[in-house]
Amino acid sequence: MIWAIAAGLLGLLALSIPVGIVLFLLGFGVDAFFSPFPLIRGLGNLVWSTSNNATLIAIPFFVLLGEILVRSGIAARTYAALDRWVSWMPGGLVHANVATATMFSATSGSSVATAATVATVAMPQAEKLGYDPRLFSGAIAAGGTLGIMIPPSINLIVYGFLTQTSIPQLFLAGLIPGVALALGFMAITALICLVRPELGGTRRTFPLAEMSRALLHLIPIVLLFTVIIGTIYRGWATPTEAAAVGVAGAIVIAALFGGVSLTMFAESLLGTIKITSMIMLVVIGASFLNFTLASAGLGRELQALLDGMGLSPTGLILVVVVIYIVLGFFIETLSLMVVTIPIIVPLVVAQGFDPIWFGILMIVLIEMALITPPVGLNLYVVQGARKTGRMGEVMVGAIPYVIAMLIMVALLIVFPAIALYLPSVLSEG
Amino acid sequence: MEERLLETVRRLNRRIALLTGAGLMACAAIVLADIVLRQVGASFGGTDEISGYVMAIATSWGMAFTLLELGHVRIDILRRKAGPRGRALVDLFAMLVLTGTVTLIAYKCWPVLARSLENSSRANTPLETPLAWVQTPWFAGWIWFAAMAWLTFVAAAMLVMKGRLTEADEAIGCFGEEDATP
């Protein structure tokens, strides 16, 4: 059954049938060939119970929040402010790219939105100040991936939903690895620019007065992050409710510091509906496939397969990592996550691994998929925003950051505490 | 003709999407009100339930809009290598598969509503919502999605047969990956 499903999955995806529909088709296939009793009768109920779900409404809320921030010009001001603070380092403005992406990750649940935001505001500066286009754009593509790691994260919500894992715990677990990755990106940028200073453009320092003034422009975004995360951990709101708080916060901030207009608002709503429905078709499809796989006894078959291979738990994790890296070249992120969760997570958890830890590991691997060609959405987003030069330049520029991510994967495997420390400390208290 | 049809359908679904978005905003407002009320010791005690219904209905009614905006993700790694004619055929085939699947889903959603109507079922929750009230708009959304998928498929098929591949690509092609995924 496993091989039939894997072959069916890859074949149907290659025919460029929409990913959500492929998952339904596989579910029908499992039902027809492997299930002892007809499962399709449960389809209607499953579609209802999957979408009638208060947790998932966080998805449109977080998407809307990001849309509002981008369209109201808060992004551009944040970038300018961070530039004042980080451009003295070797690599100059490249650090501002990473730092802005990190800040936006902390309010947006989406990587592509983060990359698009930063690319739009940063690209005009690159040529003006003489930066190497490869490193400069690669840093944006990589920085943008932090959007799904640093809470709030839509991908972590989907992971938590499909694996029945606590979403607040997942959010906590993502914080340290996310910040560590951001610092890693900056370290690797500085290193490259020390060796090859011509890649880094001009280093600039700013008078202290200007730097302190710039801090003012960081207030909105810091405030928003504090409010979202604060309400969750004070126990005032669930992650879903905090998302609603975030939407309200974003509207207030946009009204105070940026521009709100009816058109901007309508565009934000349309973007939200488009992204939400896309995600939900995939999520409902995955739930249906999950349901058929479980009913057809996938768990037993996987266990048997695994026992046959005689892998140690660490061996299993290494195999899983390689699978994700390879699939990540070809499959887009959310789809990659959703199609593999039903098969891989039960396997990993059965070997005694913590599902929260694995969620974070999976997110790093999926972040990598975002910036590895030929299918790496962030690469396309950044290329789309810069409008000149070749795609290949962004791909080359992203390589150092892929290396940083690989190091992070290794660190997470050797020191699981990087992810699990915060959840363990903060949930007991 | 086909293009006029597609244009009308697109405009209509844009309006529906705006309405759906407004529904989500209203839901956010209710959630906020509940958080505040809880701090002063009161609560509606039903926001989770309402959020769930809003999500189910918003999901089903947003699907057709996303379809027309080419928002449902597809992997185009092989498709990209085909010529314009090949690409049009791949798109038509994918569209037909989607349409068939969605029709089946909509058809299978009916028994859920039918049962609620038959038994006048109420949700097992504080609000005791009559399920038919919320399942009817939810079911209608899936029917709408299926109907829009058929319309789009037929219009695109006619465009392909007339050899107007560019227009067909605009209707059922593969683009907008970049702004469609988190």
Coordinates of C-alpha atoms in Angstrom, one line a residue:
Chain A
M1 CA 0.0 0.0 0.0
I2 CA 2.8 2.4 0.9
W3 CA 4.5 2.2 -2.5
A4 CA 1.2 2.4 -4.4
I5 CA 0.4 5.6 -2.5
A6 CA 3.8 7.1 -3.0
A7 CA 3.7 6.3 -6.7
G8 CA 0.2 7.6 -7.0
L9 CA 1.0 10.8 -5.2
L10 CA 4.1 11.6 -7.3
G11 CA 2.3 10.7 -10.6
L12 CA -0.8 12.7 -9.9
L13 CA 1.2 15.7 -8.7
A14 CA 3.3 15.6 -11.8
L15 CA 0.2 15.8 -14.0
S16 CA -0.3 19.2 -12.3
I17 CA -3.7 18.3 -10.8
P18 CA -4.3 20.7 -7.9
V19 CA -2.6 19.3 -4.7
G20 CA -5.8 19.3 -2.6
I21 CA -7.6 17.3 -5.3
V22 CA -4.7 14.8 -5.5
L23 CA -5.1 14.1 -1.8
F24 CA -8.8 13.3 -2.3
L25 CA -8.1 11.0 -5.3
L26 CA -5.5 9.1 -3.2
G27 CA -8.1 8.8 -0.5
F28 CA -10.6 7.3 -3.0
G29 CA -7.9 5.0 -4.2
V30 CA -7.1 3.7 -0.7
D31 CA -10.8 3.3 -0.1
A32 CA -11.3 1.3 -3.3
F33 CA -8.3 -1.0 -3.1
F34 CA -7.2 -1.3 0.5
S35 CA -10.1 -0.8 2.8
P36 CA -12.2 -3.7 4.1
F37 CA -15.3 -1.5 4.2
P38 CA -16.4 1.5 2.1
L39 CA -15.1 4.8 3.6
I40 CA -16.5 7.2 1.0
R41 CA -19.8 7.3 2.9
G42 CA -17.9 9.3 5.6
L43 CA -16.7 11.9 3.1
G44 CA -19.5 14.5 3.7
N45 CA -19.1 14.3 7.5
L46 CA -15.4 14.6 7.2
V47 CA -15.6 17.7 5.0
W48 CA -18.0 19.2 7.5
S49 CA -16.1 18.4 10.7
T50 CA -12.7 19.4 9.2
S51 CA -13.9 22.9 8.2
N52 CA -16.3 23.5 11.1
N53 CA -13.3 24.1 13.3
A54 CA -12.6 27.1 15.5
T55 CA -8.8 26.4 15.6
L56 CA -8.4 26.8 11.8
I57 CA -10.0 30.2 11.7
A58 CA -6.6 31.4 12.9
I59 CA -5.4 30.9 9.4
P60 CA -7.5 33.6 7.7
F61 CA -6.9 35.9 10.6
F62 CA -3.1 35.6 10.5
V63 CA -3.2 36.0 6.7
L64 CA -5.3 39.1 7.0
L65 CA -3.0 40.6 9.6
G66 CA 0.0 40.2 7.3
E67 CA -1.9 41.6 4.3
I68 CA -2.9 44.7 6.3
L69 CA 0.7 45.3 7.5
V70 CA 2.1 45.0 4.0
R71 CA -0.4 47.1 2.2
S72 CA -0.4 49.9 4.8
G73 CA 3.3 50.8 4.4
I74 CA 4.4 49.7 7.9
A75 CA 6.8 47.3 6.3
A76 CA 8.8 50.0 4.5
R77 CA 9.2 52.0 7.6
T78 CA 10.4 49.0 9.7
Y79 CA 13.0 48.3 7.0
A80 CA 14.4 51.9 7.1
A81 CA 14.6 51.8 10.8
L82 CA 16.4 48.5 11.0
D83 CA 18.8 49.7 8.4
R84 CA 20.0 52.4 10.8
W85 CA 20.8 49.8 13.4
V86 CA 22.5 47.0 11.5
S87 CA 24.2 48.5 8.5
W88 CA 27.5 49.0 10.3
M89 CA 28.3 45.3 10.1
P90 CA 30.2 43.7 7.2
G91 CA 27.4 43.1 4.7
G92 CA 25.6 46.3 5.6
L93 CA 22.1 46.4 4.3
V94 CA 22.0 42.6 3.8
H95 CA 21.6 42.4 7.6
A96 CA 18.6 44.7 7.4
N97 CA 17.0 42.3 5.0
V98 CA 17.4 39.4 7.5
A99 CA 16.4 41.6 10.5
T100 CA 13.3 43.0 8.8
A101 CA 12.3 39.5 7.7
T102 CA 12.7 38.3 11.3
M103 CA 10.5 41.1 12.7
F104 CA 7.8 40.4 10.1
S105 CA 7.9 36.7 10.8
A106 CA 7.0 37.5 14.3
T107 CA 3.7 39.0 13.2
S108 CA 3.0 37.2 10.0
G109 CA 2.3 33.5 9.8
S110 CA 3.5 33.2 6.3
S111 CA 6.9 32.9 4.6
V112 CA 6.0 34.0 1.2
A113 CA 4.2 37.1 2.5
T114 CA 7.3 37.9 4.5
A115 CA 9.7 37.5 1.6
A116 CA 7.4 39.5 -0.7
T117 CA 7.2 42.3 1.9
V118 CA 10.9 42.6 2.4
A119 CA 11.7 42.2 -1.3
T120 CA 9.4 45.1 -2.2
V121 CA 10.9 47.5 0.2
A122 CA 14.6 46.4 0.0
M123 CA 15.2 45.9 -3.7
P124 CA 15.3 49.5 -4.7
Q125 CA 18.1 50.1 -2.2
A126 CA 20.3 47.3 -3.6
E127 CA 21.4 48.9 -6.8
K128 CA 21.6 52.4 -5.4
L129 CA 24.2 51.3 -2.8
G130 CA 26.1 48.9 -5.0
Y131 CA 25.3 45.5 -3.4
D132 CA 26.0 42.2 -5.1
P133 CA 22.5 41.2 -6.3
R134 CA 23.1 37.5 -5.5
L135 CA 23.8 37.8 -1.8
F136 CA 21.3 40.6 -1.4
S137 CA 18.4 38.8 -2.9
G138 CA 19.4 35.4 -1.5
A139 CA 19.2 36.9 2.0
I140 CA 15.7 38.1 1.4
A141 CA 14.5 34.7 0.2
A142 CA 16.1 33.0 3.2
G143 CA 15.0 35.6 5.7
G144 CA 11.5 35.2 4.5
T145 CA 11.4 31.6 5.4
L146 CA 11.5 32.5 9.0
G147 CA 7.9 33.5 8.7
I148 CA 6.8 29.9 9.2
M149 CA 9.1 29.2 12.1
I150 CA 8.9 32.3 14.4
P151 CA 5.4 32.4 15.9
P152 CA 2.7 32.9 14.9
S153 CA 3.0 30.4 12.1
I154 CA 0.3 29.1 9.8
N155 CA 2.3 26.0 9.1
L156 CA 2.6 25.2 12.8
I157 CA -1.1 25.6 13.2
V158 CA -1.7 23.1 10.4
Y159 CA 0.8 20.7 11.8
G160 CA -0.7 21.0 15.3
F161 CA -4.2 20.4 13.8
L162 CA -3.2 17.4 11.8
T163 CA -1.1 15.7 14.5
Q164 CA -3.2 16.7 17.5
T165 CA -0.3 18.6 19.1
S166 CA -0.6 21.7 21.3
I167 CA -0.3 24.8 19.1
P168 CA 0.9 27.1 21.9
Q169 CA 3.7 24.6 22.7
L170 CA 4.6 24.5 19.1
F171 CA 4.8 28.3 18.9
L172 CA 7.1 28.3 22.0
A173 CA 9.2 25.6 20.5
G174 CA 9.7 27.6 17.3
L175 CA 11.0 30.7 19.0
I176 CA 14.6 29.8 19.9
P177 CA 15.3 27.9 16.6
G178 CA 13.8 30.8 14.7
V179 CA 15.9 33.5 16.3
A180 CA 19.0 31.2 16.2
L181 CA 18.5 30.8 12.4
A182 CA 18.2 34.6 12.0
L183 CA 21.4 35.1 13.9
G184 CA 23.0 32.3 11.9
F185 CA 22.0 34.0 8.6
M186 CA 23.5 37.3 9.8
A187 CA 26.7 35.5 11.0
I188 CA 27.1 33.8 7.7
T189 CA 26.5 37.1 5.8
A190 CA 29.2 38.9 7.9
L191 CA 31.6 36.0 7.3
I192 CA 31.1 36.1 3.6
C193 CA 31.5 39.8 3.4
L194 CA 34.7 39.8 5.5
V195 CA 36.3 37.4 3.0
R196 CA 34.8 39.1 -0.1
P197 CA 34.1 42.7 1.0
E198 CA 33.1 43.7 -2.6
L199 CA 29.9 41.6 -2.2
G200 CA 28.7 43.6 0.8
G201 CA 28.3 47.2 -0.6
T202 CA 28.9 50.1 1.7
R203 CA 28.9 49.8 5.4
R204 CA 27.3 52.8 6.9
T205 CA 27.0 54.2 10.4
F206 CA 24.4 56.6 11.6
P207 CA 24.5 59.2 14.4
L208 CA 23.1 58.1 17.7
A209 CA 20.2 60.6 17.5
E210 CA 19.1 59.2 14.2
M211 CA 19.3 55.6 15.5
S212 CA 17.1 56.4 18.5
R213 CA 14.6 58.2 16.3
A214 CA 14.5 55.1 14.2
L215 CA 13.4 53.0 17.2
L216 CA 10.1 54.8 17.1
H217 CA 9.3 53.1 13.8
L218 CA 9.9 49.7 15.3
I219 CA 7.3 50.3 18.0
P220 CA 4.2 49.2 16.0
I221 CA 5.6 45.9 15.0
V222 CA 7.1 45.1 18.5
L223 CA 3.8 46.1 20.1
L224 CA 1.8 43.8 17.8
F225 CA 4.1 40.8 18.5
T226 CA 3.9 41.4 22.2
V227 CA 0.1 41.7 22.1
I228 CA -0.3 38.5 20.1
I229 CA 2.1 36.3 22.0
G230 CA 1.3 38.0 25.3
T231 CA -2.4 37.2 25.2
I232 CA -1.7 33.6 24.4
Y233 CA 0.7 33.0 27.3
R234 CA -1.2 35.1 29.8
G235 CA -4.0 32.6 29.2
W236 CA -6.3 35.4 28.0
A237 CA -6.8 33.9 24.6
T238 CA -6.2 30.8 22.6
P239 CA -3.9 31.1 19.6
T240 CA -7.1 31.4 17.5
E241 CA -8.4 34.2 19.6
A242 CA -5.0 35.9 19.7
A243 CA -5.2 35.9 15.9
A244 CA -8.4 38.0 16.1
V245 CA -6.6 40.3 18.5
G246 CA -3.8 40.6 16.0
V247 CA -6.2 41.6 13.2
A248 CA -7.7 44.3 15.4
G249 CA -4.2 45.4 16.4
A250 CA -3.0 45.6 12.8
I251 CA -6.0 47.7 11.8
V252 CA -5.3 50.1 14.7
I253 CA -1.6 50.3 13.8
A254 CA -2.3 50.8 10.2
A255 CA -4.7 53.6 11.0
L256 CA -2.2 55.2 13.4
F257 CA 1.0 54.8 11.5
G258 CA 0.2 53.9 7.9
G259 CA -2.5 54.4 5.4
V260 CA -5.9 52.7 5.6
S261 CA -8.3 53.0 2.7
L262 CA -11.3 51.1 1.6
T263 CA -9.5 49.8 -1.5
M264 CA -6.6 48.6 0.6
F265 CA -9.0 46.9 2.9
A266 CA -10.9 45.2 0.1
E267 CA -7.7 43.9 -1.5
S268 CA -6.5 42.6 1.9
L269 CA -9.8 40.7 2.3
L270 CA -9.6 39.2 -1.2
G271 CA -6.1 38.1 -0.7
T272 CA -7.1 36.5 2.6
I273 CA -10.0 34.5 1.0
K274 CA -7.8 33.3 -1.8
I275 CA -5.0 32.0 0.4
T276 CA -7.4 30.6 3.0
S277 CA -9.4 28.5 0.5
M278 CA -6.3 27.3 -1.1
I279 CA -5.0 26.1 2.3
M280 CA -8.3 24.6 3.3
L281 CA -8.7 22.5 0.1
V282 CA -5.3 21.0 0.9
V283 CA -6.1 20.5 4.6
I284 CA -9.5 18.9 4.0
G285 CA -8.0 16.6 1.3
A286 CA -5.2 15.7 3.8
S287 CA -7.8 15.0 6.5
F288 CA -9.7 12.7 4.2
L289 CA -6.5 10.8 3.2
N290 CA -5.5 10.6 6.8
F291 CA -8.8 9.0 7.6
T292 CA -8.7 6.5 4.9
L293 CA -5.0 5.6 5.6
A294 CA -5.8 5.0 9.3
S295 CA -8.8 2.9 8.5
A296 CA -6.9 0.8 6.0
G297 CA -4.2 0.0 8.6
L298 CA -1.3 2.1 7.4
G299 CA 0.2 2.2 10.8
R300 CA 0.7 -1.6 11.0
E301 CA 2.1 -1.8 7.6
L302 CA 4.6 1.0 8.2
Q303 CA 5.7 -0.6 11.4
A304 CA 6.3 -3.8 9.6
L305 CA 8.3 -2.1 6.9
L306 CA 10.4 -0.3 9.5
D307 CA 11.1 -3.4 11.5
G308 CA 12.1 -5.1 8.2
M309 CA 14.7 -2.3 7.5
G310 CA 16.2 -2.6 10.9
L311 CA 16.7 1.1 11.3
S312 CA 17.7 2.7 14.6
P313 CA 15.7 5.7 15.7
T314 CA 18.5 8.0 14.6
G315 CA 18.8 6.2 11.4
L316 CA 15.1 6.8 10.8
I317 CA 15.4 10.5 11.4
L318 CA 18.3 10.7 9.0
V319 CA 16.3 8.9 6.3
V320 CA 13.4 11.3 7.0
V321 CA 15.7 14.3 6.6
V322 CA 17.0 13.1 3.3
I323 CA 13.5 12.4 2.1
Y324 CA 12.5 16.0 2.9
I325 CA 15.5 17.5 1.3
V326 CA 14.9 15.5 -1.9
L327 CA 11.1 16.1 -2.0
G328 CA 11.8 19.8 -1.1
F329 CA 13.5 20.3 -4.4
F330 CA 10.2 19.5 -6.2
I331 CA 7.2 20.1 -4.0
E332 CA 6.0 23.3 -2.6
T333 CA 6.0 23.8 1.1
L334 CA 2.5 23.5 2.5
S335 CA 1.8 20.6 0.2
L336 CA 5.0 18.9 1.2
M337 CA 4.1 19.2 4.8
V338 CA 0.5 18.1 4.5
V339 CA 1.1 15.1 2.2
T340 CA 3.9 13.7 4.4
I341 CA 2.4 14.3 7.9
P342 CA 0.0 11.3 7.7
I343 CA 2.7 8.9 6.7
I344 CA 5.8 10.2 8.5
V345 CA 4.7 11.6 11.8
P346 CA 3.1 8.4 13.2
L347 CA 6.3 6.6 12.2
V348 CA 8.6 9.1 14.0
V349 CA 6.4 9.3 17.1
A350 CA 6.2 5.5 17.3
Q351 CA 10.0 5.5 17.7
G352 CA 9.7 7.7 20.8
F353 CA 10.4 11.1 19.3
D354 CA 8.6 14.1 20.6
P355 CA 6.0 15.4 18.1
I356 CA 6.7 19.0 19.1
W357 CA 10.4 18.6 18.4
F358 CA 9.7 16.9 15.1
G359 CA 7.3 19.6 14.1
I360 CA 10.1 22.1 14.5
L361 CA 12.6 19.9 12.6
M362 CA 10.1 19.5 9.8
I363 CA 9.6 23.3 9.6
V364 CA 13.4 23.9 9.2
L365 CA 13.4 21.3 6.4
I366 CA 10.4 22.9 4.8
E367 CA 12.0 26.3 5.0
M368 CA 14.9 24.8 3.1
A369 CA 12.4 23.6 0.4
L370 CA 11.3 27.3 0.0
I371 CA 14.7 28.3 -1.2
T372 CA 15.9 25.3 -3.1
P373 CA 15.3 25.2 -6.9
P374 CA 13.6 24.2 -9.1
V375 CA 10.5 24.6 -6.9
G376 CA 11.3 27.2 -4.3
L377 CA 8.6 29.7 -3.9
N378 CA 10.6 32.4 -2.1
L379 CA 13.1 32.4 -4.9
Y380 CA 10.4 33.2 -7.4
V381 CA 8.8 35.8 -5.1
V382 CA 12.1 37.7 -4.7
Q383 CA 12.9 37.4 -8.4
G384 CA 9.4 38.7 -9.1
A385 CA 10.0 41.7 -7.0
R386 CA 13.3 42.7 -8.4
K387 CA 12.2 42.5 -12.1
T388 CA 15.8 42.5 -13.4
G389 CA 18.6 40.0 -13.7
R390 CA 18.4 36.3 -13.8
M391 CA 16.7 33.8 -11.6
G392 CA 20.0 32.0 -11.2
E393 CA 21.4 34.9 -9.2
V394 CA 18.8 34.5 -6.5
M395 CA 19.4 30.7 -6.4
V396 CA 23.2 31.2 -6.0
G397 CA 22.7 33.8 -3.4
A398 CA 20.5 31.5 -1.3
I399 CA 23.1 28.8 -1.0
P400 CA 25.0 30.1 2.1
Y401 CA 21.6 30.3 3.9
V402 CA 20.8 26.7 2.9
I403 CA 24.0 25.7 4.6
A404 CA 23.0 27.6 7.7
M405 CA 19.7 25.6 7.7
L406 CA 21.5 22.3 7.4
I407 CA 23.6 23.2 10.4
M408 CA 20.4 24.0 12.2
V409 CA 18.9 20.6 11.3
A410 CA 22.0 18.9 12.7
L411 CA 21.9 20.9 15.9
L412 CA 18.2 20.1 16.4
I413 CA 18.9 16.4 16.1
V414 CA 21.9 16.5 18.4
F415 CA 20.4 19.0 20.9
P416 CA 16.6 18.6 20.9
A417 CA 16.5 21.0 23.8
I418 CA 16.9 23.9 21.3
A419 CA 13.3 23.3 20.5
L420 CA 12.0 21.7 23.7
Y421 CA 13.5 23.9 26.4
L422 CA 11.0 26.8 26.2
P423 CA 7.9 24.6 26.1
S424 CA 9.1 22.5 29.1
V425 CA 10.0 25.5 31.2
L426 CA 7.0 27.6 30.5
S427 CA 4.3 25.0 30.6
E428 CA 5.1 23.7 34.0
G429 CA 5.0 27.2 35.6
Chain B
M1 CA -18.8 34.6 -25.6
E2 CA -16.7 32.4 -23.4
E3 CA -14.6 35.3 -22.2
R4 CA -17.7 37.3 -21.3
L5 CA -19.0 34.4 -19.3
L6 CA -15.7 34.0 -17.5
E7 CA -15.5 37.7 -16.8
T8 CA -19.0 37.8 -15.3
V9 CA -18.4 34.7 -13.2
R10 CA -15.1 36.2 -12.0
R11 CA -16.8 39.5 -11.0
L12 CA -19.6 37.7 -9.2
N13 CA -17.2 35.6 -7.2
R14 CA -15.1 38.6 -6.3
R15 CA -18.2 40.1 -4.7
I16 CA -18.9 36.8 -2.9
A17 CA -15.3 36.7 -1.6
L18 CA -15.7 40.3 -0.3
L19 CA -18.9 39.3 1.5
T20 CA -17.1 36.2 2.9
G21 CA -14.3 38.4 4.1
A22 CA -16.7 40.7 5.8
G23 CA -18.1 37.6 7.6
L24 CA -14.7 36.7 8.8
M25 CA -14.2 40.3 10.1
A26 CA -17.5 40.1 11.9
C27 CA -16.4 36.9 13.5
A28 CA -13.1 38.5 14.6
A29 CA -15.1 41.2 16.3
I30 CA -17.2 38.7 18.1
V31 CA -14.1 36.8 19.3
L32 CA -12.6 40.1 20.6
A33 CA -15.8 41.1 22.4
D34 CA -15.8 37.7 24.1
I35 CA -12.1 38.1 25.2
V36 CA -13.0 41.4 26.8
L37 CA -16.2 40.2 28.4
R38 CA -14.3 37.2 29.9
Q39 CA -12.0 39.7 31.7
V40 CA -14.9 41.2 33.4
G41 CA -16.4 37.8 34.2
A42 CA -19.1 37.5 31.5
S43 CA -19.0 35.6 28.3
F44 CA -21.3 34.5 25.4
G45 CA -20.0 31.0 25.9
G46 CA -20.3 30.2 22.2
T47 CA -17.6 32.0 20.2
D48 CA -15.8 28.8 19.4
E49 CA -18.9 27.4 18.0
I50 CA -19.6 30.5 15.9
S51 CA -16.0 30.6 14.7
G52 CA -16.3 27.0 13.5
Y53 CA -19.5 27.7 11.5
V54 CA -18.0 30.8 10.0
M55 CA -14.9 28.9 9.0
A56 CA -16.9 26.1 7.4
I57 CA -19.1 28.5 5.4
A58 CA -16.2 30.8 4.5
T59 CA -14.2 27.9 3.3
S60 CA -16.8 26.5 1.0
W61 CA -17.8 29.9 -0.5
G62 CA -14.2 31.0 -1.0
M63 CA -13.3 27.9 -3.1
A64 CA -14.8 29.1 -6.4
F65 CA -13.1 32.6 -6.1
T66 CA -9.8 30.9 -5.5
L67 CA -10.3 28.6 -8.5
L68 CA -11.0 31.5 -10.8
E69 CA -8.0 33.4 -9.5
L70 CA -5.9 30.3 -10.2
G71 CA -5.1 30.1 -6.5
H72 CA -5.3 26.3 -5.9
V73 CA -1.7 25.2 -5.9
R74 CA -0.5 22.9 -8.6
I75 CA 2.9 21.5 -9.2
D76 CA 3.9 22.6 -12.7
I77 CA 7.3 21.0 -13.0
L78 CA 6.4 18.8 -16.1
R79 CA 3.7 21.1 -17.4
R80 CA 6.3 23.9 -17.8
K81 CA 8.2 21.7 -20.3
A82 CA 5.2 21.2 -22.6
G83 CA 4.4 23.5 -25.5
P84 CA 1.4 25.8 -25.5
R85 CA -0.9 23.1 -26.9
G86 CA 0.3 20.5 -24.5
R87 CA 0.0 22.8 -21.6
A88 CA -3.6 23.6 -22.6
L89 CA -4.4 19.9 -22.6
V90 CA -2.7 19.3 -19.3
D91 CA -4.8 22.2 -17.8
L92 CA -8.0 20.9 -19.3
F93 CA -7.4 17.5 -17.9
A94 CA -6.5 18.8 -14.4
M95 CA -9.6 21.0 -14.6
L96 CA -11.8 18.1 -15.5
V97 CA -10.4 16.0 -12.6
L98 CA -11.0 18.9 -10.2
T99 CA -14.5 19.4 -11.4
G100 CA -15.4 15.7 -11.1
T101 CA -13.9 15.5 -7.7
V102 CA -15.6 18.6 -6.4
T103 CA -18.9 17.4 -7.8
L104 CA -18.5 14.1 -5.9
I105 CA -17.6 16.0 -2.7
A106 CA -20.7 18.2 -3.0
Y107 CA -22.9 15.2 -3.7
K108 CA -21.5 13.4 -0.6
C109 CA -22.1 16.5 1.5
W110 CA -25.9 16.3 0.9
P111 CA -26.5 13.4 3.3
V112 CA -25.0 15.4 6.1
L113 CA -27.5 18.2 5.7
A114 CA -30.3 15.7 4.9
R115 CA -29.8 14.0 8.2
S116 CA -29.9 17.3 10.1
L117 CA -33.1 18.3 8.4
E118 CA -34.7 15.0 8.9
N119 CA -33.9 14.8 12.7
S120 CA -34.1 18.6 13.2
S121 CA -30.7 18.0 14.9
R122 CA -29.2 20.6 17.2
A123 CA -25.6 21.0 18.0
N124 CA -24.5 19.4 21.3
T125 CA -23.3 22.8 22.5
P126 CA -24.4 25.7 24.8
L127 CA -26.0 27.5 21.8
E128 CA -27.8 24.4 20.7
T129 CA -27.7 25.7 17.1
P130 CA -30.1 23.9 14.7
L131 CA -27.5 22.3 12.5
A132 CA -29.5 22.8 9.3
W133 CA -29.2 26.6 9.7
V134 CA -25.4 26.5 9.3
Q135 CA -25.1 23.4 7.1
T136 CA -27.4 24.7 4.5
P137 CA -25.1 27.7 3.5
W138 CA -22.1 25.4 3.9
F139 CA -23.6 22.8 1.5
A140 CA -24.7 25.6 -0.9
G141 CA -21.1 26.8 -1.0
W142 CA -19.9 23.4 -2.2
I143 CA -22.7 23.2 -4.8
W144 CA -21.6 26.7 -6.0
F145 CA -18.0 25.6 -6.2
A146 CA -19.0 22.5 -8.3
A147 CA -21.2 24.7 -10.6
M148 CA -18.5 27.3 -11.1
A149 CA -16.0 24.5 -11.8
W150 CA -18.2 23.1 -14.6
L151 CA -18.8 26.5 -16.1
T152 CA -15.1 27.3 -16.1
F153 CA -14.2 23.9 -17.5
V154 CA -16.8 24.2 -20.4
A155 CA -15.7 27.8 -21.2
A156 CA -12.0 26.8 -21.2
A157 CA -12.7 23.7 -23.3
M158 CA -14.4 25.8 -25.9
L159 CA -11.5 28.3 -25.9
V160 CA -9.0 25.5 -26.4
M161 CA -11.1 24.0 -29.3
K162 CA -11.1 27.4 -31.0
G163 CA -7.4 27.5 -30.6
R164 CA -7.4 30.5 -28.3
L165 CA -4.8 29.1 -26.0
T166 CA -3.7 32.4 -24.4
E167 CA -7.2 33.1 -23.2
A168 CA -7.6 29.5 -22.0
D169 CA -4.4 29.8 -20.1
E170 CA -5.7 32.9 -18.4
A171 CA -8.8 30.9 -17.3
I172 CA -7.3 27.6 -16.2
G173 CA -3.5 28.0 -16.4
C174 CA -1.0 27.8 -13.6
F175 CA 0.2 31.1 -12.3
G176 CA 0.2 33.1 -9.2
E177 CA 2.1 30.4 -7.3
E178 CA 4.0 33.2 -5.6
D179 CA 1.1 34.9 -3.9
A180 CA -0.8 31.7 -3.2
T181 CA 1.2 30.0 -0.6
P182 CA 2.3 30.6 3.0

